[in-house]
Amino acid sequence: MSIHLPIGIATENGAPHANDVLHLMRPGTLQLAALPPLSLYVHLPWCLRKCPYCDFNSHEWRAGGGALPEQRYVDALVADLDAALPLIWGRTVHTIFIGGGTPSLFSPEAVDRLIGDLRARLKLAPDCEITLEANPGTFERDRFRSYRAAGVTRLSVGVQSFNDQHLQALGRVHDAAQAIAAVEEAASAFDTFNLDLMYALPGQTPAQFEADLDQALALNPPHLSVYHLTIEPNTYFAKFPPVVPEDDAAYAMLDRITERTGAQGMTRYEVSAYARDGHRCAHNLNYWQFGDYLGIGAGAHSKLSFAHRLVRQVRYREPQRYMNQALAGAAVAQSEEVAIADLPFEFMLNAFRLKEGFTLAQFGERTGLSITSIQKGLEEAEQKGLLQRDLWHVWPTERGLDFLSDLQSIFLPDA
Ligand code: SF4
């Protein structure tokens, strides 16, 4: 349903108009009174091994292939950012997320240079949150303090499980002992960090799940992200599906997570995220509040607002091609304007993930649309018991969070 620019699909020289700010600023039917907060996402695309469940843009880097081309990749990121700067001119960047792939494969020196180059080009908020995703392997753990010294303020540790058998089934390169040591090191090196955990794993019994949760909570993380293992198309698991717990068992696991994190003073503030006060992830919150983000790096996505339109962009996915394109000043493979009819659904896709939902004023500010455009959907969802509202706010009920896609799809343009 999005409007594609006439020649906006991948071309040899990048998407035309992708970074042509005058073209993006031209008059249109949408009127945004103000631009939302802006975040930066940086994608580092390599991993030691591809996990069988992973559908991210991550590429195996085999040791036999020599050292990671980190200098060239950082050069490409900087060229990519330089070309995109006119689109975000004068705007403050509130958060940075360095994700992947496995960003902790990059040396602290490369991360230091990257953050220095970003600082030299962007107006960062004084309290700018800078997150880096790290795997809990031993050689990565030894780097945590150097990442902190390079300017990273928050670490996200991809533990997934504390059970060696499950870690093996998930194709992870670390074991439980390394995971525990990595989380302890993250806690001592950083003021705040996230621990990623997965549930409904192949062959996982309720007792094994409970043991994982015991171990995760014993480490007292200020932020916990929990993900149901899902079988995504085009993954190894899609070809060779493992036997995973039934839906009812998985729901029971999720209920236990909410119950036990709550008892430990953490709040479920988003479908998959639990945090102690003051430790919510500002970067992800900006996504869920339909803020703007510029994504640089292989396959990175952006959503940027202009006075009269919202634009989505995607960079070239394959790392070598991305580097060539970015260094030639044409990293954007695809650029498209979001159709006005799609805006309510796009907004709800994010905002209903949050337990606190959104304010009606926020909906107007971020989409440029009036409340009448969602009135019918709000009434229908309320009647179905999926949301609650007052004069200013709308938020999902427990049922709405459990049946999130039913709630979101009420706002599809042709629903
Ligand atoms: S480490 Fe993360 S990004 Fe890399 S293959 Fe595994 S799940 Fe995907």
PDB file of C-alpha atoms and ligand atoms in Angstrom, residues 46-47 49-51 53-56 58 100-102 135 160 172, ligand 1:
ATOM      1  CA  TRP A  46      28.823 -10.255  10.638  1.00  0.00           C
ATOM      2  CA  CYS A  47      28.548 -13.236  13.007  1.00  0.00           C
ATOM      3  CA  ARG A  49      28.150 -18.582  12.740  1.00  0.00           C
ATOM      4  CA  LYS A  50      24.589 -18.238  11.469  1.00  0.00           C
ATOM      5  CA  CYS A  51      22.082 -19.354  14.127  1.00  0.00           C
ATOM      6  CA  TYR A  53      16.533 -19.540  13.754  1.00  0.00           C
ATOM      7  CA  CYS A  54      17.976 -16.210  12.588  1.00  0.00           C
ATOM      8  CA  ASP A  55      16.383 -14.204   9.786  1.00  0.00           C
ATOM      9  CA  PHE A  56      18.344 -11.005  10.449  1.00  0.00           C
ATOM     10  CA  SER A  58      23.704 -11.362   9.378  1.00  0.00           C
ATOM     11  CA  GLY A 100      23.815  -6.724  14.143  1.00  0.00           C
ATOM     12  CA  GLY A 101      24.983  -9.299  13.406  1.00  0.00           C
ATOM     13  CA  THR A 102      27.420  -9.430  16.267  1.00  0.00           C
ATOM     14  CA  ASN A 135      27.650 -11.905  22.414  1.00  0.00           C
ATOM     15  CA  GLN A 160      19.243 -16.592  25.023  1.00  0.00           C
ATOM     16  CA  ARG A 172      25.026 -20.380  19.827  1.00  0.00           C
TER      17      ARG A 172
HETATM   18  S1  SF4 B   1      24.241 -14.107  16.665  1.00  0.00           S
HETATM   19 FE1  SF4 B   1      22.288 -12.992  16.410  1.00  0.00          FE
HETATM   20  S2  SF4 B   1      22.440 -11.961  14.429  1.00  0.00           S
HETATM   21 FE2  SF4 B   1      24.073 -13.519  14.503  1.00  0.00          FE
HETATM   22  S3  SF4 B   1      23.191 -15.302  13.481  1.00  0.00           S
HETATM   23 FE3  SF4 B   1      22.813 -15.544  15.688  1.00  0.00          FE
HETATM   24  S4  SF4 B   1      20.782 -14.609  16.052  1.00  0.00           S
HETATM   25 FE4  SF4 B   1      21.505 -13.937  14.026  1.00  0.00          FE
END
